[in-house]
PDB file of C-alpha atoms in Angstrom:
ATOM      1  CA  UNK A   1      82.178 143.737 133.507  1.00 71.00           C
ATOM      2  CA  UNK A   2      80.972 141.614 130.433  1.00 81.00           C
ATOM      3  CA  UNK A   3      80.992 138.214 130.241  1.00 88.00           C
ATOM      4  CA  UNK A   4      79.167 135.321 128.580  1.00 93.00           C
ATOM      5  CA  UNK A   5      78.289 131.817 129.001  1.00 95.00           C
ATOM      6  CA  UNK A   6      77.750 128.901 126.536  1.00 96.00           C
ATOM      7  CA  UNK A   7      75.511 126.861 128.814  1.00 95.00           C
ATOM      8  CA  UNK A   8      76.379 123.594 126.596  1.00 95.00           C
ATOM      9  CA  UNK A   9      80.263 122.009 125.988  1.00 95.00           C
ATOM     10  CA  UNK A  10      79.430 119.778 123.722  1.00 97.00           C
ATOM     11  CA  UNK A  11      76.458 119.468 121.201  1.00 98.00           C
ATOM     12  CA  UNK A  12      75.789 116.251 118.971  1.00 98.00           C
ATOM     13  CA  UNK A  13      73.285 116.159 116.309  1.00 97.00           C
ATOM     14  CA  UNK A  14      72.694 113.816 113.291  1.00 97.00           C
ATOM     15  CA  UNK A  15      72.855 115.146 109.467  1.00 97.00           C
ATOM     16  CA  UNK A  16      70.361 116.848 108.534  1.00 97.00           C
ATOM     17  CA  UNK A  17      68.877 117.756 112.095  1.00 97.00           C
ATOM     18  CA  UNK A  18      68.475 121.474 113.367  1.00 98.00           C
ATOM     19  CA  UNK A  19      71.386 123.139 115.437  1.00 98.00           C
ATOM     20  CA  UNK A  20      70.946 124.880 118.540  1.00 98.00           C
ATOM     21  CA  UNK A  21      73.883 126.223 120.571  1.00 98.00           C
ATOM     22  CA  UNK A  22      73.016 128.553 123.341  1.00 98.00           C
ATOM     23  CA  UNK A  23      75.075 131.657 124.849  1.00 97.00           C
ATOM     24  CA  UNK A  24      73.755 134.090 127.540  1.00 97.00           C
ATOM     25  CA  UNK A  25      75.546 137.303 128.055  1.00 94.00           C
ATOM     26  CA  UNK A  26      76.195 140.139 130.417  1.00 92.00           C
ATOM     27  CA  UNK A  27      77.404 143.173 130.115  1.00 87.00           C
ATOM     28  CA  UNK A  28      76.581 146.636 131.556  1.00 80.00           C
ATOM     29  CA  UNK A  29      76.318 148.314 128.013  1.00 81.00           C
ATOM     30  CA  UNK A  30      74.438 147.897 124.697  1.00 81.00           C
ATOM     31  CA  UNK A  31      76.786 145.284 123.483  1.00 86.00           C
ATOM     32  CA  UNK A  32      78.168 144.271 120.069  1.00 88.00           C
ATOM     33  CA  UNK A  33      77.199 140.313 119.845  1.00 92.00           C
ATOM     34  CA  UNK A  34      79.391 137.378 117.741  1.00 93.00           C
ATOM     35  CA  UNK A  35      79.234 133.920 117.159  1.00 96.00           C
ATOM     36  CA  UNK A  36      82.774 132.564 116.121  1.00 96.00           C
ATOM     37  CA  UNK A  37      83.246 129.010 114.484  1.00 96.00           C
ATOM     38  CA  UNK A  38      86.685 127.093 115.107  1.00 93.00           C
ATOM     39  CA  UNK A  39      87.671 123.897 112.771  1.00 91.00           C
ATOM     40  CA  UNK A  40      90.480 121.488 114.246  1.00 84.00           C
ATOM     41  CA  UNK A  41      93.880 123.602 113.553  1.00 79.00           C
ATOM     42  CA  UNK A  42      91.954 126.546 111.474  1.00 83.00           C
ATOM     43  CA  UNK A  43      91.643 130.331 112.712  1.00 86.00           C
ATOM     44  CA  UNK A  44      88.778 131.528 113.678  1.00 92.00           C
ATOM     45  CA  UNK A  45      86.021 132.509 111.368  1.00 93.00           C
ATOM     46  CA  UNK A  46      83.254 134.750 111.902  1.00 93.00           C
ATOM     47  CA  UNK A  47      79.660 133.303 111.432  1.00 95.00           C
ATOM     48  CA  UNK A  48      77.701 136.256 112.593  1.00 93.00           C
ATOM     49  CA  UNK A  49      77.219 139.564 114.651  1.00 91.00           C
ATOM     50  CA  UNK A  50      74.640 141.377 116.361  1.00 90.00           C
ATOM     51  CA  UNK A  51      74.971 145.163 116.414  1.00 81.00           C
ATOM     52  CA  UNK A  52      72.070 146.644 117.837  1.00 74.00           C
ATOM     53  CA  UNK A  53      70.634 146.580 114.242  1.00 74.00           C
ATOM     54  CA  UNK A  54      68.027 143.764 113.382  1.00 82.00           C
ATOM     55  CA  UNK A  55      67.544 141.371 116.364  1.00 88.00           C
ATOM     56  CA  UNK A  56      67.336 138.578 113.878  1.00 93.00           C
ATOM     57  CA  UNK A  57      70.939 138.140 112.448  1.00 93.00           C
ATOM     58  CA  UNK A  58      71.600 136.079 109.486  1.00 94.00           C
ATOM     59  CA  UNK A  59      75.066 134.724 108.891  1.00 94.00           C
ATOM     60  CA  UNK A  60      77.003 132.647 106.644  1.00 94.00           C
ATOM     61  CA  UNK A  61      76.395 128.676 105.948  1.00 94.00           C
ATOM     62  CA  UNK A  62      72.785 129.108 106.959  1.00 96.00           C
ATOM     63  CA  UNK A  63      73.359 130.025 110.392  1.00 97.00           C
ATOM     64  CA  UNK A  64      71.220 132.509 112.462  1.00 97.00           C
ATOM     65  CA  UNK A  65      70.940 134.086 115.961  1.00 97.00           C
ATOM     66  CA  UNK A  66      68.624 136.074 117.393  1.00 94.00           C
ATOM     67  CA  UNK A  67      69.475 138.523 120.195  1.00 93.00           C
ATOM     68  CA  UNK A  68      66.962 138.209 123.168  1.00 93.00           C
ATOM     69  CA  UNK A  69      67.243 141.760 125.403  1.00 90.00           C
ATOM     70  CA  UNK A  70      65.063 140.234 128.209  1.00 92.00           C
ATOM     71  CA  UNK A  71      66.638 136.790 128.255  1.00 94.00           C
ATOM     72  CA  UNK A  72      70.234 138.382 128.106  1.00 94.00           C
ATOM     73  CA  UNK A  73      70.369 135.419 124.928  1.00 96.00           C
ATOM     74  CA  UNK A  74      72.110 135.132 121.819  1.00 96.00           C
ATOM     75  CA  UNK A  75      71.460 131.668 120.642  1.00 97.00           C
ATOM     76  CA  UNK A  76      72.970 130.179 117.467  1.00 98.00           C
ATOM     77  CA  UNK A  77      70.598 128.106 115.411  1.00 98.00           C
ATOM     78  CA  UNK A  78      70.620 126.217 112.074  1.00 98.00           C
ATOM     79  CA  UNK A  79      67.795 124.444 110.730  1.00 97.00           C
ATOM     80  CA  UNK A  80      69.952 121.611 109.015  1.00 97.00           C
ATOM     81  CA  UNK A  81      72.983 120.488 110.158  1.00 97.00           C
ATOM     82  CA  UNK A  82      75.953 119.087 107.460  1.00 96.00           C
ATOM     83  CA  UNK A  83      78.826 117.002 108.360  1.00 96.00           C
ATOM     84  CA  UNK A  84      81.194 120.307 108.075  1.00 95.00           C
ATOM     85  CA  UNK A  85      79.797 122.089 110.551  1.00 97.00           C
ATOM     86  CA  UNK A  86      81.425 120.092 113.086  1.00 97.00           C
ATOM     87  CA  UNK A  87      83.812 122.460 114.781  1.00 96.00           C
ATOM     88  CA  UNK A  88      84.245 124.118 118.050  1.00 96.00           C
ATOM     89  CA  UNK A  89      81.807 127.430 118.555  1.00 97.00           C
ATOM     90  CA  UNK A  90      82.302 130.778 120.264  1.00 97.00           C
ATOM     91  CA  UNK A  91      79.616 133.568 121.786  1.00 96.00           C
ATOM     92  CA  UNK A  92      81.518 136.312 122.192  1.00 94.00           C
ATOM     93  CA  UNK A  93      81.087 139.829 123.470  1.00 91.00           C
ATOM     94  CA  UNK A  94      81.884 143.363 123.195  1.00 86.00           C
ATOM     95  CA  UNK A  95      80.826 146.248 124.870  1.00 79.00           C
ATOM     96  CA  UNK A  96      83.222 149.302 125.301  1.00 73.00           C
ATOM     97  CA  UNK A  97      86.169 147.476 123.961  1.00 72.00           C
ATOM     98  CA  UNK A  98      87.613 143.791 124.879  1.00 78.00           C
ATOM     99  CA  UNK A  99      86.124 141.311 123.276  1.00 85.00           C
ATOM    100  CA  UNK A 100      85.871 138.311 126.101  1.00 89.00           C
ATOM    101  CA  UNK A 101      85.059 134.714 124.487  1.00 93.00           C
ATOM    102  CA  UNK A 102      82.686 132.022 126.270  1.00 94.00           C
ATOM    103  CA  UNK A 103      83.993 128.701 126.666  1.00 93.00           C
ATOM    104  CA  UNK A 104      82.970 127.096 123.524  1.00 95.00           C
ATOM    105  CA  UNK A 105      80.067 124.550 122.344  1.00 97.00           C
ATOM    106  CA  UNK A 106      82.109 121.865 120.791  1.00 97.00           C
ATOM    107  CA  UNK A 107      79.430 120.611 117.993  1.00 97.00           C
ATOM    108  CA  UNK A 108      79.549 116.935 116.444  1.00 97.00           C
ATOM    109  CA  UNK A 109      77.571 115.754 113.508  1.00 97.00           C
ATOM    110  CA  UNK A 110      76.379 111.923 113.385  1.00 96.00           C
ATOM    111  CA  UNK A 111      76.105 110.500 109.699  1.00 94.00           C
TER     112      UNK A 111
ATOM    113  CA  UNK B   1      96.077 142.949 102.223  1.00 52.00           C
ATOM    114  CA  UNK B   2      95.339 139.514 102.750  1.00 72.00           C
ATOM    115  CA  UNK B   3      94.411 139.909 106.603  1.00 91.00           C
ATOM    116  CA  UNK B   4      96.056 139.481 109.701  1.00 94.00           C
ATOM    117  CA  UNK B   5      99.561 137.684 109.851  1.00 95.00           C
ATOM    118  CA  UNK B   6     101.352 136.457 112.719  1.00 97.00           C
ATOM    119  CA  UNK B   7     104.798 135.341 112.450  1.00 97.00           C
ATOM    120  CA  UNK B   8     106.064 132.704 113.779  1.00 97.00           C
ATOM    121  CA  UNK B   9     103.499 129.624 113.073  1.00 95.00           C
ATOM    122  CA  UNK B  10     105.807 127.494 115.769  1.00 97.00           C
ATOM    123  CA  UNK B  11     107.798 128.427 118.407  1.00 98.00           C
ATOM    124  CA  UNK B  12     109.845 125.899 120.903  1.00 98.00           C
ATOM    125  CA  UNK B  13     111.533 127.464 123.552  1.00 98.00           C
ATOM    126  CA  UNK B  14     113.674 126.226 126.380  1.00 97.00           C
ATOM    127  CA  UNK B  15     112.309 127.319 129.954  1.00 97.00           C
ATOM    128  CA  UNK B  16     113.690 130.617 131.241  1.00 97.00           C
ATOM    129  CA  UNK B  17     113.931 131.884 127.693  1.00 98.00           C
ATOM    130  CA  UNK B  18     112.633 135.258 126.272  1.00 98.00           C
ATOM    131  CA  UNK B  19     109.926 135.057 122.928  1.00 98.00           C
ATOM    132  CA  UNK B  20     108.882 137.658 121.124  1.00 98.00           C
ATOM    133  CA  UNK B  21     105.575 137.578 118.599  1.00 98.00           C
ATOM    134  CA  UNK B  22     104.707 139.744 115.962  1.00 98.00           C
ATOM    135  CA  UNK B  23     101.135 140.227 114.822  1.00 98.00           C
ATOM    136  CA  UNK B  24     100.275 142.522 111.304  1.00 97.00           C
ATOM    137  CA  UNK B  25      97.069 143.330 111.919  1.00 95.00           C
ATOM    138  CA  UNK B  26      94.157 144.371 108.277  1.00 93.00           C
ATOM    139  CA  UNK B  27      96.159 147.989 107.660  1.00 90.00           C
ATOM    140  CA  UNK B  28      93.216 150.276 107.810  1.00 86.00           C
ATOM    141  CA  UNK B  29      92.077 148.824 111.506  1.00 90.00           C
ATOM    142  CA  UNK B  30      92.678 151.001 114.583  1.00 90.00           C
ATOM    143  CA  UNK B  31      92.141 148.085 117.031  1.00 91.00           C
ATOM    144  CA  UNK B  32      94.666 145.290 117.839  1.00 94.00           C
ATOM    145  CA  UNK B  33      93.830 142.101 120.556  1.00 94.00           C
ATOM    146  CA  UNK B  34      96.082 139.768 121.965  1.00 96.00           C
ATOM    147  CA  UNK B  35      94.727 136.498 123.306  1.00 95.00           C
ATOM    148  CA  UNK B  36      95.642 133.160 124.550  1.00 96.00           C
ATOM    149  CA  UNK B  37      94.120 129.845 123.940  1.00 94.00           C
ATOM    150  CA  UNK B  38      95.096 126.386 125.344  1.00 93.00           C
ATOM    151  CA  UNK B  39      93.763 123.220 124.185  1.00 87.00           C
ATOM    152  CA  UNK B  40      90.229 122.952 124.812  1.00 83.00           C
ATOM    153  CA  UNK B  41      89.430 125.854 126.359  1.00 87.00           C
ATOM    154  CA  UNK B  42      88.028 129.708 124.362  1.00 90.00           C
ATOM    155  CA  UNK B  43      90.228 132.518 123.645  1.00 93.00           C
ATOM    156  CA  UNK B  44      91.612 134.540 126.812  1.00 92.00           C
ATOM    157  CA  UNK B  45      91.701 137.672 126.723  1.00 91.00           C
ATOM    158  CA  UNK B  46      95.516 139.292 127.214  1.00 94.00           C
ATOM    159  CA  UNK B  47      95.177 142.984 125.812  1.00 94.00           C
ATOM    160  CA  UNK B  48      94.154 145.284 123.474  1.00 91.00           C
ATOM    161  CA  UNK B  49      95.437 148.405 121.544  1.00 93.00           C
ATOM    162  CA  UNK B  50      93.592 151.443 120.112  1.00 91.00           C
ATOM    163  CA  UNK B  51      95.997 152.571 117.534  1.00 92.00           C
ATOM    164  CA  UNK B  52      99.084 152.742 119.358  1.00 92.00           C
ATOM    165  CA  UNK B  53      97.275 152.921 122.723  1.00 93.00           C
ATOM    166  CA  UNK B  54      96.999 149.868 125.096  1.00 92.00           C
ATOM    167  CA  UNK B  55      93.796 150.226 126.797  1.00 89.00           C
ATOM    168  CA  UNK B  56      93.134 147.105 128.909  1.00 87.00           C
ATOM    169  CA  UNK B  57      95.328 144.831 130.290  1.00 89.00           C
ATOM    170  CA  UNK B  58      94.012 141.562 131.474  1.00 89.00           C
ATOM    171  CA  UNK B  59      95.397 140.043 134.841  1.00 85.00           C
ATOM    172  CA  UNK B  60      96.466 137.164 133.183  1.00 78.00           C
ATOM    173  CA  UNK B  61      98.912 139.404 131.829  1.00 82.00           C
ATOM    174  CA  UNK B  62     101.879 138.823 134.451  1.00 85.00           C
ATOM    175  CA  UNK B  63     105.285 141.161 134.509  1.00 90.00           C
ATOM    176  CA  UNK B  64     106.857 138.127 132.252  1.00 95.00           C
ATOM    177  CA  UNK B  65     104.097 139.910 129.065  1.00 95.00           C
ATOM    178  CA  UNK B  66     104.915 143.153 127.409  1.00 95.00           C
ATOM    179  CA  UNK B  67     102.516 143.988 124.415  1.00 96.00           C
ATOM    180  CA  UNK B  68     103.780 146.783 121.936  1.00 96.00           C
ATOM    181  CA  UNK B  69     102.207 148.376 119.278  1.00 96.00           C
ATOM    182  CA  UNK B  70     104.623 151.363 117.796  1.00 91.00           C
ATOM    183  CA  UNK B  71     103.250 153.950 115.818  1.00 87.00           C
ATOM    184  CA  UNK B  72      99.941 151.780 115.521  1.00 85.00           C
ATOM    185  CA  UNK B  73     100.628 149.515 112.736  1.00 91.00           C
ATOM    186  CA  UNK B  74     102.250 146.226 113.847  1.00 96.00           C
ATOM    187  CA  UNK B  75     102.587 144.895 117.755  1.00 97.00           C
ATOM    188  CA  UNK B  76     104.866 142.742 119.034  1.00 97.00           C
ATOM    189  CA  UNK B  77     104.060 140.160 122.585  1.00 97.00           C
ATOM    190  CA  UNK B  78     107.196 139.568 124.392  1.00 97.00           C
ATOM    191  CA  UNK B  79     107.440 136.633 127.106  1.00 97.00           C
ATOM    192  CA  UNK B  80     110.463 137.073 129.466  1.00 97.00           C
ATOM    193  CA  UNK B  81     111.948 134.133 131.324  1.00 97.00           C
ATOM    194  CA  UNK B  82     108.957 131.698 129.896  1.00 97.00           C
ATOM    195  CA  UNK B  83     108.041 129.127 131.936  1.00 96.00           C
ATOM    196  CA  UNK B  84     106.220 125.389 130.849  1.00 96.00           C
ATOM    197  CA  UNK B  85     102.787 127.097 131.995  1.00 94.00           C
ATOM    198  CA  UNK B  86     103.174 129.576 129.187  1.00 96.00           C
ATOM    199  CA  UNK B  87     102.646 127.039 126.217  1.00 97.00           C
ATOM    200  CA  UNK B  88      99.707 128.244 123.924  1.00 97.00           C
ATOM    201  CA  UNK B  89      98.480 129.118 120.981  1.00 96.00           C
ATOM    202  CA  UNK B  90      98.748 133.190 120.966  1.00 97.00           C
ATOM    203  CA  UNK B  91      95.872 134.696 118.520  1.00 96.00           C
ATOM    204  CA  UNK B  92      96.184 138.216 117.342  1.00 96.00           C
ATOM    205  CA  UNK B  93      92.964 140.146 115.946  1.00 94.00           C
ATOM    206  CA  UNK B  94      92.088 143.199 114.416  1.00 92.00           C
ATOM    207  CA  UNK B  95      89.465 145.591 114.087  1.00 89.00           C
ATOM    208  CA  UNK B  96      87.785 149.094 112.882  1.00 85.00           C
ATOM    209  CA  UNK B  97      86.579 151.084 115.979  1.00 76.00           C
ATOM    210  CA  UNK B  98      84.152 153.025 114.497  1.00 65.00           C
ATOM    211  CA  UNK B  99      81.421 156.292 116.257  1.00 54.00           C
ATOM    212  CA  UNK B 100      79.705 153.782 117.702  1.00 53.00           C
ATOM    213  CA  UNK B 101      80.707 150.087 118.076  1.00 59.00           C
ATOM    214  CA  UNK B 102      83.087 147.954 117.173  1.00 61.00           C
ATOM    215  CA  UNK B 103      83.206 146.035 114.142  1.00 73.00           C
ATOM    216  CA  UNK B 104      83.879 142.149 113.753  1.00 82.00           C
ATOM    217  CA  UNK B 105      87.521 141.096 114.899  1.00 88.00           C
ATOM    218  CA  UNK B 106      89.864 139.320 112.207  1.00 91.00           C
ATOM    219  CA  UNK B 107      91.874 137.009 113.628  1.00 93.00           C
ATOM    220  CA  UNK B 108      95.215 135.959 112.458  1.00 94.00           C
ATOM    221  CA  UNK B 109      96.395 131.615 112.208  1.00 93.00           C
ATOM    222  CA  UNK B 110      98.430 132.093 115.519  1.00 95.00           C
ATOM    223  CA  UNK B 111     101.437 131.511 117.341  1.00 97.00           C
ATOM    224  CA  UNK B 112     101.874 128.070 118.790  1.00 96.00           C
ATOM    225  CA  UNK B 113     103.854 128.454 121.872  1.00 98.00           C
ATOM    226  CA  UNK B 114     105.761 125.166 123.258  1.00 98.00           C
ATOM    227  CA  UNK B 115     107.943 125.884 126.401  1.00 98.00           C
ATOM    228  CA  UNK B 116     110.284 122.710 127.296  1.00 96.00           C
TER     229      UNK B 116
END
């Protein structure tokens, strides 16, 4: 069965500091890879996915992941962090069909 | 189409009550989730439709659920005899299962459940 785990609840970083949320994943299957991002009483937004294309993914707001075969990892990085990314953050995977959701990486962003 | 639409926003229900959702997912996407979320926690996953097929159902999914999707277009969640337990926000999402893999899942605003 697939599941994945965000090894952190809660990140805090100051302005202009990098990002780093972390998500390790297993799943029996090559599996399709997301990162969702949450804001307080918004839907959920798709930042990026991994498809067993280009192990370096690029997504929107200058986030990236990069999806790690041998370290089952799909961290979420940004190399600057702005007040609006402050939001809740999702790994998520997919292999066959479900989608299943890790438990989120609540991110904060110190002036 | 403007994406996926879930109707209602709100819904307050008396305990023992009966609910029904509706979730219209993108129109060209053959794949349709249900999950659950409660404050603080990720997305649970309840079930999920190819076309008008439901493929997996999760074991949070008691007897009380029933997930519909008729003729592959729109799916309804019904909650019989809700109890206080049952108060969530319900997320619907779509998708295009494709050869290969799936694409991204759209997911609609959501259904706040509150059972009193």
């Amino acid at each position: 069965a697939q599941s994945v785990t965000q090894l952190d609840s809660h990140v805090s970083v100051s302005e202009g500091t990098p990002v780093l949320l972390r998500c390790n994943y297993s799943s029996s299957y090559s599996p399709s890879l997301f990162w969702y991002v949450q804001h307080p009483n918004k839907g959920l937004q798709l930042l990026l996915k991994y498809t067993s294309a280009a192990t370096l993914v690029k997504g929107i707001n200058g986030f990236e992941a990069e999806f790690k075969k041998s370290e089952t990892s799909f961290h979420l990085t940004k190399p600057s962090a702005h007040m609006s990314d402050a939001a809740e953050y999702f790994c998520v995977v997919s292999d066959r069909g479900d989608m299943r959701f890790g438990a989120g990486t609540r991110l904060t962003v110190k002036p | 189409d403007t994406g996926v639409s879930q109707d209602p926003r709100h819904k307050i229900t008396k305990r023992g009550q009966n609910v029904t959702f509706r979730c219209d997912p993108i129109s060209e996407h053959n794949r349709l989730y249900w999950y659950r979320q409660t404050l603080g926690q990720g997305p649970e996953f309840l079930t999920y439709f190819q076309n008008e097929a439901q493929l997996e159902k999760s074991r949070l999914l008691s007897d009380r659920f029933s997930a519909e999707r008729p003729k592959g277009s729109f799916s309804t969640l019904e909650i019989q005899r809700t109890e206080q337990g049952d108060s969530a926000m319900y997320l619907c999402a779509s998708s295009l299962r494709g050869q290969m893999l799936n694409t991204e899942a759209f997911f609609g605003q959501g259904t706040r459940l509150t059972v009193v």
